[in-house]
Short mmCIF file of C-alpha atoms in Angstrom, two decimals:
data_model
loop_
_atom_site.label_atom_id
_atom_site.label_comp_id
_atom_site.label_asym_id
_atom_site.label_seq_id
_atom_site.Cartn_x
_atom_site.Cartn_y
_atom_site.Cartn_z
CA MET A 1 6.21 -121.49 86.82
CA THR A 2 7.45 -117.93 87.01
CA ASN A 3 9.85 -117.27 89.76
CA SER A 4 10.27 -113.96 91.71
CA LYS A 5 13.19 -113.06 89.54
CA ASP A 6 11.15 -113.20 86.31
CA ALA A 7 8.23 -111.36 88.16
CA SER A 8 10.61 -108.52 89.03
CA LYS A 9 11.23 -107.98 85.38
CA ASP A 10 7.61 -108.27 84.45
CA ALA A 11 6.66 -104.78 85.58
CA GLN A 12 9.49 -102.95 83.96
CA ASP A 13 13.29 -103.18 83.39
CA LYS A 14 15.67 -101.72 85.99
CA THR A 15 15.96 -98.49 83.91
CA GLY A 16 12.25 -97.87 84.36
CA LYS A 17 11.71 -98.04 80.58
CA PRO A 18 9.59 -100.73 79.00
CA ASN A 19 11.12 -103.39 76.91
CA LYS A 20 10.44 -103.29 73.17
CA PRO A 21 6.91 -104.62 72.71
CA ASP A 22 6.07 -107.68 70.55
CA LYS A 23 4.49 -106.65 67.23
CA ILE A 24 0.73 -107.43 67.43
CA GLY A 25 -0.47 -105.19 64.70
CA LYS A 26 -0.17 -101.55 63.77
CA PRO A 27 -2.99 -99.53 65.21
CA ASP A 28 -4.52 -96.40 63.38
CA LYS A 29 -3.01 -93.46 65.16
CA ILE A 30 -5.44 -91.83 67.47
CA ASP A 31 -4.18 -88.30 68.08
CA LYS A 32 -4.34 -87.40 71.70
CA LEU A 33 -7.92 -86.33 72.39
CA GLY A 34 -8.78 -86.30 68.66
CA LYS A 35 -10.19 -89.09 66.44
CA THR A 36 -8.25 -91.19 64.16
CA GLY A 37 -6.29 -89.08 61.77
CA LYS A 38 -5.45 -85.39 62.07
CA LEU A 39 -6.07 -83.60 65.28
CA GLY A 40 -9.04 -81.38 65.11
CA LYS A 41 -10.72 -79.00 67.50
CA LEU A 42 -11.20 -80.34 70.94
CA GLY A 43 -14.91 -79.71 70.80
CA LYS A 44 -17.68 -82.26 71.59
CA PRO A 45 -17.04 -85.56 69.77
CA ASP A 46 -19.64 -87.32 67.68
CA ARG A 47 -21.67 -89.54 69.99
CA PRO A 48 -22.37 -93.17 69.12
CA ASP A 49 -25.83 -93.86 67.96
CA LYS A 50 -28.26 -93.82 70.87
CA PRO A 51 -30.41 -96.90 71.48
CA ASP A 52 -33.75 -96.81 69.74
CA LYS A 53 -36.55 -95.32 71.95
CA PRO A 54 -38.68 -98.13 73.13
CA SER A 55 -42.25 -98.52 71.80
CA LYS A 56 -45.12 -97.66 74.08
CA LYS A 57 -45.98 -101.44 74.15
CA THR A 58 -42.42 -102.30 75.25
CA SER A 59 -42.42 -99.53 77.86
CA ARG A 60 -45.68 -100.80 79.45
CA ALA A 61 -44.39 -104.37 79.49
CA ILE A 62 -41.15 -103.21 81.21
CA ASP A 63 -43.00 -101.10 83.70
CA LYS A 64 -45.32 -103.91 84.55
CA ALA A 65 -42.46 -106.36 85.18
CA LEU A 66 -40.68 -103.77 87.34
CA ASP A 67 -44.01 -103.11 89.25
CA LYS A 68 -44.53 -106.75 89.98
CA ALA A 69 -40.92 -107.18 91.21
CA GLU A 70 -41.42 -104.15 93.57
CA GLU A 71 -44.71 -105.68 94.87
CA GLY A 72 -42.88 -108.89 95.63
CA LEU A 73 -40.09 -106.96 97.58
CA ALA A 74 -42.78 -105.22 99.43
CA LYS A 75 -44.08 -108.51 100.64
CA LEU A 76 -40.80 -109.57 101.76
CA ASP A 77 -40.29 -106.31 103.68
CA SER A 78 -43.59 -106.87 105.59
CA ILE A 79 -43.67 -109.86 107.85
CA HIS A 80 -47.37 -109.56 108.34
CA GLN A 81 -48.14 -109.82 104.66
CA ILE A 82 -46.46 -113.24 104.37
CA GLY A 83 -47.31 -114.58 107.73
CA SER A 84 -45.63 -114.12 111.12
CA HIS A 85 -44.66 -117.80 111.01
CA ALA A 86 -43.19 -117.85 107.57
CA THR A 87 -39.88 -119.75 107.46
CA GLY A 88 -36.57 -118.46 106.11
CA HIS A 89 -37.07 -120.91 103.28
CA GLU A 90 -40.37 -119.57 102.36
CA ARG A 91 -39.01 -116.06 102.36
CA LEU A 92 -36.19 -117.00 100.06
CA ALA A 93 -38.75 -118.74 97.69
CA GLN A 94 -40.53 -115.39 97.59
CA ALA A 95 -37.31 -113.64 96.80
CA ALA A 96 -36.56 -115.94 93.98
CA LYS A 97 -39.80 -115.20 92.45
CA SER A 98 -39.22 -111.42 92.68
CA SER A 99 -35.80 -111.90 91.19
CA ALA A 100 -37.28 -113.97 88.33
CA LEU A 101 -39.75 -111.04 87.64
CA LEU A 102 -36.92 -108.59 87.62
CA SER A 103 -35.03 -110.75 85.10
CA SER A 104 -38.08 -110.83 82.77
CA VAL A 105 -37.33 -107.30 81.58
CA TRP A 106 -34.36 -108.66 79.56
CA SER A 107 -35.19 -110.18 76.17
CA ALA A 108 -32.17 -112.35 76.62
CA PRO A 109 -30.26 -113.21 79.86
CA PRO A 110 -26.98 -111.11 79.95
CA ALA A 111 -25.25 -114.25 81.06
CA GLU A 112 -25.99 -115.75 77.69
CA ARG A 113 -26.31 -112.69 75.53
CA LEU A 114 -23.06 -111.00 76.54
CA ARG A 115 -20.78 -113.93 77.15
CA TYR A 116 -17.65 -113.89 74.93
CA ASN A 117 -18.44 -116.01 71.98
CA PRO A 118 -16.22 -116.17 68.84
CA GLU A 119 -18.15 -118.90 67.13
CA PRO A 120 -20.81 -118.02 64.55
CA THR A 121 -24.37 -118.62 65.71
CA THR A 122 -27.74 -118.54 64.09
CA HIS A 123 -28.50 -114.80 63.53
CA THR A 124 -31.67 -113.31 65.32
CA ALA A 125 -32.83 -109.82 65.63
CA ASP A 126 -31.27 -109.74 69.15
CA ARG A 127 -28.22 -111.77 68.66
CA PRO A 128 -25.11 -110.92 66.55
CA ILE A 129 -23.29 -113.80 64.70
CA ALA A 130 -20.52 -113.62 67.28
CA TRP A 131 -19.80 -111.67 70.48
CA THR A 132 -16.20 -110.35 70.32
CA LEU A 133 -14.53 -106.98 70.46
CA ASP A 134 -14.76 -106.92 66.61
CA THR A 135 -18.73 -107.17 66.61
CA ILE A 136 -19.52 -104.90 69.50
CA HIS A 137 -20.17 -101.19 69.52
CA GLY A 138 -19.98 -99.44 72.93
CA GLY A 139 -23.30 -97.58 72.35
CA GLU A 140 -25.35 -100.78 72.07
CA THR A 141 -27.92 -102.00 74.77
CA PRO A 142 -28.46 -105.52 73.74
CA GLY A 143 -31.20 -107.50 75.59
CA PHE A 144 -32.68 -104.37 77.20
CA HIS A 145 -35.26 -102.65 75.23
CA GLY A 146 -36.06 -99.82 77.88
CA ASP A 147 -34.69 -96.39 78.24
CA LYS A 148 -32.36 -94.77 80.72
CA SER A 149 -35.12 -94.25 83.25
CA ASP A 150 -36.16 -97.93 83.02
CA GLY A 151 -32.49 -98.91 83.38
CA GLU A 152 -32.03 -96.76 86.48
CA ARG A 153 -35.23 -98.10 88.05
CA PHE A 154 -34.05 -101.60 87.38
CA ILE A 155 -30.77 -101.00 89.16
CA HIS A 156 -32.57 -99.50 92.22
CA ILE A 157 -34.73 -102.53 92.56
CA SER A 158 -32.02 -105.01 91.85
CA SER A 159 -29.71 -103.48 94.37
CA THR A 160 -32.26 -104.14 97.14
CA GLU A 161 -32.17 -107.76 96.19
CA ILE A 162 -28.48 -107.90 95.90
CA SER A 163 -28.29 -106.55 99.46
CA ARG A 164 -30.52 -109.22 100.71
CA TYR A 165 -28.60 -112.02 98.93
CA GLN A 166 -25.25 -110.51 100.15
CA ARG A 167 -26.41 -110.85 103.66
CA LEU A 168 -27.39 -114.40 103.13
CA LEU A 169 -23.94 -115.23 101.59
CA TYR A 170 -22.27 -113.37 104.57
CA ALA A 171 -24.31 -115.33 107.18
CA ASN A 172 -23.39 -118.69 105.49
CA GLY A 173 -19.78 -117.81 105.38
CA THR A 174 -19.44 -116.79 109.04
CA HIS A 175 -21.85 -119.16 110.68
CA SER A 176 -20.02 -121.58 113.02
CA ALA A 177 -22.79 -124.14 113.77
CA THR A 178 -21.90 -127.88 113.22
CA SER A 179 -25.38 -129.47 113.18
CA THR A 180 -29.00 -128.52 112.47
CA ARG A 181 -31.79 -128.57 114.94
CA PRO A 182 -34.64 -130.83 113.72
CA ALA A 183 -37.17 -129.00 116.00
CA ASP A 184 -36.77 -125.81 113.97
CA ALA A 185 -38.73 -125.44 110.69
CA ASP A 186 -35.93 -123.27 109.25
CA ASN A 187 -33.36 -125.85 110.09
CA ASP A 188 -35.29 -128.55 108.56
CA ALA A 189 -35.67 -126.65 105.18
CA ALA A 190 -31.94 -126.06 105.27
CA ALA A 191 -31.18 -129.59 105.94
CA ALA A 192 -33.57 -130.79 103.19
CA ASP A 193 -31.90 -128.40 100.68
CA GLY A 194 -28.51 -129.64 101.58
CA ALA A 195 -27.27 -126.38 103.11
CA SER A 196 -24.11 -126.86 104.95
CA PRO A 197 -23.57 -125.45 108.54
CA ARG A 198 -20.70 -123.44 107.26
CA SER A 199 -20.34 -122.53 103.67
CA ASN A 200 -17.22 -121.75 101.62
CA ASN A 201 -19.14 -119.89 99.04
CA ARG A 202 -17.84 -116.50 97.97
CA LEU A 203 -17.86 -114.34 94.82
CA LEU A 204 -15.13 -112.55 92.95
CA ILE A 205 -16.01 -109.85 90.37
CA VAL A 206 -13.24 -108.85 88.03
CA LEU A 207 -13.74 -105.44 86.26
CA GLN A 208 -11.59 -104.50 83.28
CA GLY A 209 -11.81 -101.98 80.61
CA MET A 210 -10.11 -99.07 78.95
CA ASP A 211 -9.75 -95.86 81.05
CA ALA A 212 -13.06 -94.01 81.59
CA SER A 213 -15.06 -97.18 80.85
CA GLY A 214 -16.89 -96.82 84.21
CA LYS A 215 -15.38 -99.54 86.45
CA GLY A 216 -15.57 -97.25 89.49
CA GLY A 217 -19.24 -96.25 88.88
CA ILE A 218 -20.06 -100.00 88.72
CA VAL A 219 -19.05 -100.38 92.41
CA LYS A 220 -20.81 -97.33 93.51
CA HIS A 221 -24.23 -97.87 91.82
CA VAL A 222 -24.54 -101.67 91.82
CA PHE A 223 -23.63 -101.93 95.59
CA ARG A 224 -25.48 -98.85 96.65
CA GLN A 225 -27.48 -100.71 99.29
CA GLY A 226 -24.84 -103.30 100.04
CA ASN A 227 -23.34 -103.76 103.48
CA PRO A 228 -19.51 -102.81 103.58
CA MET A 229 -19.13 -105.70 106.03
CA GLY A 230 -18.88 -108.51 103.53
CA ILE A 231 -17.69 -106.54 100.39
CA HIS A 232 -13.89 -106.24 99.68
CA TYR A 233 -12.96 -103.76 96.93
CA HIS A 234 -9.32 -103.54 95.72
CA GLY A 235 -7.86 -101.56 92.79
CA PHE A 236 -4.72 -102.92 91.22
CA GLY A 237 -2.20 -100.34 89.85
CA ALA A 238 1.39 -100.86 88.65
CA PRO A 239 3.06 -103.40 90.91
CA SER A 240 4.99 -101.87 93.83
CA GLU A 241 8.59 -102.85 94.31
CA GLU A 242 7.48 -105.54 96.87
CA GLU A 243 4.88 -106.96 94.62
CA ALA A 244 7.20 -106.99 91.54
CA SER A 245 9.69 -109.10 93.59
CA HIS A 246 7.14 -111.90 93.76
CA ASP A 247 5.17 -114.06 91.36
CA PHE A 248 2.50 -112.01 89.41
CA LEU A 249 -0.34 -113.85 91.30
CA TRP A 250 1.13 -113.20 94.76
CA ARG A 251 -0.66 -109.74 95.19
CA ILE A 252 -3.83 -111.20 93.67
CA LYS A 253 -4.09 -114.01 96.26
CA ARG A 254 -3.71 -111.55 99.17
CA GLU A 255 -6.94 -109.76 98.13
CA LEU A 256 -9.14 -112.76 97.37
CA PRO A 257 -12.58 -112.78 99.29
CA GLN A 258 -12.87 -114.97 102.23
CA ALA A 259 -15.83 -117.30 102.80
CA GLY A 260 -19.13 -115.24 102.68
CA TRP A 261 -17.59 -112.21 101.10
CA ILE A 262 -17.92 -110.59 97.67
CA GLY A 263 -14.52 -109.36 96.26
CA VAL A 264 -14.42 -106.72 93.62
CA PHE A 265 -11.16 -106.20 91.59
CA ASP A 266 -10.80 -103.00 89.73
CA ARG A 267 -8.18 -104.34 87.18
CA SER A 268 -6.50 -107.60 88.09
CA HIS A 269 -4.06 -110.36 87.06
CA TYR A 270 -5.13 -109.75 83.61
CA GLU A 271 -3.06 -106.60 83.44
CA ASP A 272 0.05 -108.94 83.67
CA VAL A 273 -0.79 -110.59 80.35
CA VAL A 274 -2.11 -107.52 78.50
CA MET A 275 0.31 -104.91 79.43
CA PRO A 276 3.51 -106.83 78.36
CA GLN A 277 1.81 -107.34 74.86
CA VAL A 278 1.18 -103.69 74.43
CA TRP A 279 4.23 -102.11 76.15
CA GLY A 280 6.91 -104.85 76.17
CA THR A 281 7.24 -105.08 79.85
CA ALA A 282 7.86 -108.82 79.90
CA PRO A 283 9.19 -111.25 77.22
CA GLU A 284 6.69 -113.20 75.19
CA ARG A 285 7.60 -116.54 76.75
CA VAL A 286 6.68 -115.13 80.13
CA TRP A 287 3.23 -113.51 79.32
CA ARG A 288 2.25 -116.50 77.19
CA ALA A 289 2.94 -118.93 79.92
CA ARG A 290 0.91 -116.79 82.36
CA TYR A 291 -2.39 -117.81 80.46
CA ASP A 292 -2.10 -121.32 81.55
CA ARG A 293 -1.21 -120.23 85.24
CA ILE A 294 -4.33 -117.97 85.18
CA ASN A 295 -6.71 -120.73 83.94
CA GLU A 296 -5.30 -123.06 86.50
CA PHE A 297 -5.62 -120.51 89.37
CA GLU A 298 -9.26 -119.64 88.45
CA ALA A 299 -10.26 -123.35 88.06
CA LYS A 300 -8.97 -124.03 91.66
CA LEU A 301 -10.76 -120.97 92.91
CA ALA A 302 -14.08 -122.10 91.33
CA ALA A 303 -13.63 -125.68 92.55
CA SER A 304 -13.16 -124.35 96.15
CA GLY A 305 -16.47 -122.43 96.10
CA CYS A 306 -15.58 -119.11 94.64
CA SER A 307 -17.89 -118.01 91.80
CA ILE A 308 -16.13 -115.74 89.24
CA ILE A 309 -17.66 -113.08 87.21
CA LYS A 310 -15.18 -111.47 84.65
CA ILE A 311 -16.48 -108.27 82.96
CA PHE A 312 -14.85 -106.35 80.29
CA LEU A 313 -16.59 -102.75 79.79
CA VAL A 314 -16.44 -101.90 76.16
CA ILE A 315 -16.21 -98.16 75.63
CA SER A 316 -15.84 -96.60 72.16
CA PRO A 317 -12.89 -94.16 71.51
CA GLU A 318 -15.48 -91.32 70.88
CA GLU A 319 -17.12 -91.89 74.29
CA GLN A 320 -13.70 -92.09 76.06
CA ARG A 321 -12.74 -88.86 74.54
CA ARG A 322 -15.89 -87.21 75.76
CA HIS A 323 -15.19 -88.47 79.27
CA PHE A 324 -11.64 -87.26 79.26
CA LEU A 325 -12.79 -83.76 78.19
CA SER A 326 -15.45 -83.72 80.79
CA ARG A 327 -12.85 -84.55 83.45
CA LEU A 328 -10.59 -81.65 82.28
CA ASP A 329 -13.59 -79.36 82.41
CA ASP A 330 -14.62 -80.36 85.83
CA PRO A 331 -12.33 -79.29 88.72
CA THR A 332 -13.64 -82.11 91.05
CA LYS A 333 -12.60 -84.79 88.45
CA ARG A 334 -9.28 -83.46 87.14
CA TRP A 335 -7.45 -85.60 89.72
CA LYS A 336 -8.70 -88.70 87.62
CA PHE A 337 -6.78 -87.61 84.55
CA ALA A 338 -3.12 -88.55 83.81
CA MET A 339 -1.00 -88.11 80.65
CA SER A 340 -0.52 -91.86 80.70
CA ASP A 341 -4.24 -91.99 79.70
CA LEU A 342 -3.27 -90.51 76.38
CA ASP A 343 -0.39 -92.79 75.94
CA ALA A 344 -2.81 -95.90 76.28
CA ARG A 345 -5.39 -94.28 73.98
CA GLU A 346 -2.70 -93.95 71.26
CA ARG A 347 -2.14 -97.76 71.50
CA TRP A 348 -5.94 -98.50 71.42
CA ASP A 349 -5.73 -101.21 68.63
CA ASP A 350 -2.82 -102.92 70.39
CA TYR A 351 -4.84 -103.09 73.51
CA MET A 352 -7.88 -104.58 71.56
CA THR A 353 -5.62 -107.12 69.99
CA ALA A 354 -4.22 -108.21 73.29
CA TRP A 355 -7.66 -108.35 74.93
CA SER A 356 -9.00 -110.32 72.20
CA ARG A 357 -6.30 -112.89 72.65
CA THR A 358 -6.89 -112.81 76.29
CA PHE A 359 -10.64 -113.61 75.97
CA ALA A 360 -9.95 -116.45 73.56
CA LEU A 361 -7.54 -118.13 75.92
CA THR A 362 -9.18 -117.46 79.32
CA SER A 363 -12.85 -117.39 78.91
CA THR A 364 -13.79 -120.83 80.46
CA ASN A 365 -16.87 -122.54 81.85
CA GLU A 366 -15.72 -121.99 85.42
CA ALA A 367 -14.79 -118.25 84.71
CA PRO A 368 -16.35 -116.82 81.48
CA TRP A 369 -15.87 -113.41 80.23
CA TYR A 370 -18.68 -111.05 79.57
CA LEU A 371 -18.16 -108.16 77.18
CA VAL A 372 -20.54 -105.42 78.22
CA PRO A 373 -21.19 -102.26 76.11
CA ALA A 374 -20.43 -99.30 78.24
CA ASP A 375 -21.00 -96.06 76.38
CA ASN A 376 -24.29 -95.99 78.20
CA ARG A 377 -23.34 -96.15 81.84
CA TRP A 378 -26.89 -97.00 83.10
CA TYR A 379 -26.80 -99.98 80.76
CA SER A 380 -23.49 -101.53 81.86
CA ARG A 381 -24.56 -100.97 85.43
CA ALA A 382 -27.86 -102.79 84.88
CA VAL A 383 -25.98 -105.69 83.36
CA VAL A 384 -23.68 -106.09 86.15
CA SER A 385 -26.38 -105.76 88.64
CA GLU A 386 -28.22 -108.58 86.76
CA LEU A 387 -25.32 -110.81 86.56
CA LEU A 388 -24.37 -110.29 90.29
CA ARG A 389 -27.96 -110.94 91.59
CA THR A 390 -28.59 -113.98 89.47
CA THR A 391 -25.32 -115.49 90.40
CA LEU A 392 -26.03 -114.98 94.13
CA ALA A 393 -29.56 -116.26 93.72
CA GLY A 394 -28.16 -119.39 91.90
CA LEU A 395 -26.08 -120.35 94.85
CA GLY A 396 -29.18 -121.76 96.51
CA LEU A 397 -28.14 -120.78 99.93
CA GLN A 398 -30.45 -120.99 102.87
CA TRP A 399 -30.24 -119.07 106.18
CA PRO A 400 -27.98 -120.91 108.66
CA PRO A 401 -29.62 -122.69 111.58
CA LEU A 402 -29.09 -121.98 115.23
CA ALA A 403 -25.76 -123.01 116.74
CA ALA A 404 -25.70 -126.60 118.04
CA ASP A 405 -25.27 -125.47 121.65
CA VAL A 406 -28.34 -123.29 121.57
CA ASP A 407 -31.44 -124.69 123.24
CA LEU A 408 -34.31 -122.70 121.77
CA GLN A 409 -36.90 -123.60 124.44
CA GLN A 410 -34.50 -122.74 127.20
CA VAL A 411 -33.66 -119.35 125.61
CA ARG A 412 -37.32 -118.48 125.28
CA ARG A 413 -38.04 -119.57 128.87
CA ARG A 414 -35.17 -117.45 130.16
CA LEU A 415 -36.10 -114.47 128.11
CA GLY A 416 -39.71 -114.92 129.22
CA ASP A 417 -38.68 -115.14 132.88
CA TRP A 418 -36.58 -112.02 132.55
CA LEU A 419 -39.42 -110.13 130.85
CA ASN A 420 -41.73 -111.18 133.74
CA ASP A 421 -39.40 -109.93 136.44
#
């Protein structure tokens, strides 16, 4: 186990300069904002190949699926259309149907299609032989055969469902009842489905990727209809002096979501295994030992009721260059740019080597890695939205019952008496 003394050295040495990095392969030199090789004019870079335009038949099929999903949501939003006496259980069953219709726009579920997979598999038209950084191009849109407008419509509909499931998660996490009430239909449904009076379910989303890969936009667009009460976002930068004096997981544990909450990490504990490999900020024995620590940490989290979604946004060097230039041209975005962004860009291959090692050692059944092409922002946002919504739906939660000390008949009688006064 790494002690606080080791952790203090992990961020940087006392002179502020990084230790000499381990050799993990010599990258092709990427000149500042230029491409590999000689620095050319800083004009518009070559864009990666755009996804093929969907056929009319494909577009109609996607539109039809999205229309049906919207119809299902409209039913949920109108109590009269599904019956004034519909139970919470029945409403959630309808929500599950709508979510399934929404998922049907994917030719292959992102949870399967984009999961890190180094092993060769049977090749199909929509599945590469393996799914690693060596086989991915940031401009791909695997599994989704619609265009940008289809993707944005999908995100809008999905965010509505995410909001519904988020409220359900929050209700289960904060509910303090200790027993169900057999007289209530919703309570019967909850008891039959094994719903506990108080749930420890929570969700952690880890977002990683090179600079300008779209991590911040994911939070903005995927949670556009979410309730801030129940969502905890935290961005991890270089460790502060206090953080560096503790074990590397200390600051991570402080920001974990509580029961019923969704936690979103913009960068994470994975910086503590990748950065040392690229910049030499910790000796090899330290960062190698951290892999086992991370797997143990995440396994315990999962066992305690925390679902973990780890996402690496794969952006191409060309697309990153375009975003950097865009930031420099836009006065409202210049604050996002730092010279350190160029330093990291020049070590691109070193980063890819370190991340490839990280995926191989930490993609587990409890906490798998998803490698998401991110040159097309609408696509990466749609993927994260799908992963989040299906994960929340898969928890199988029910609306919590009334608290044990609430006598429903007495409450109705007292409210009725009050109304009659």
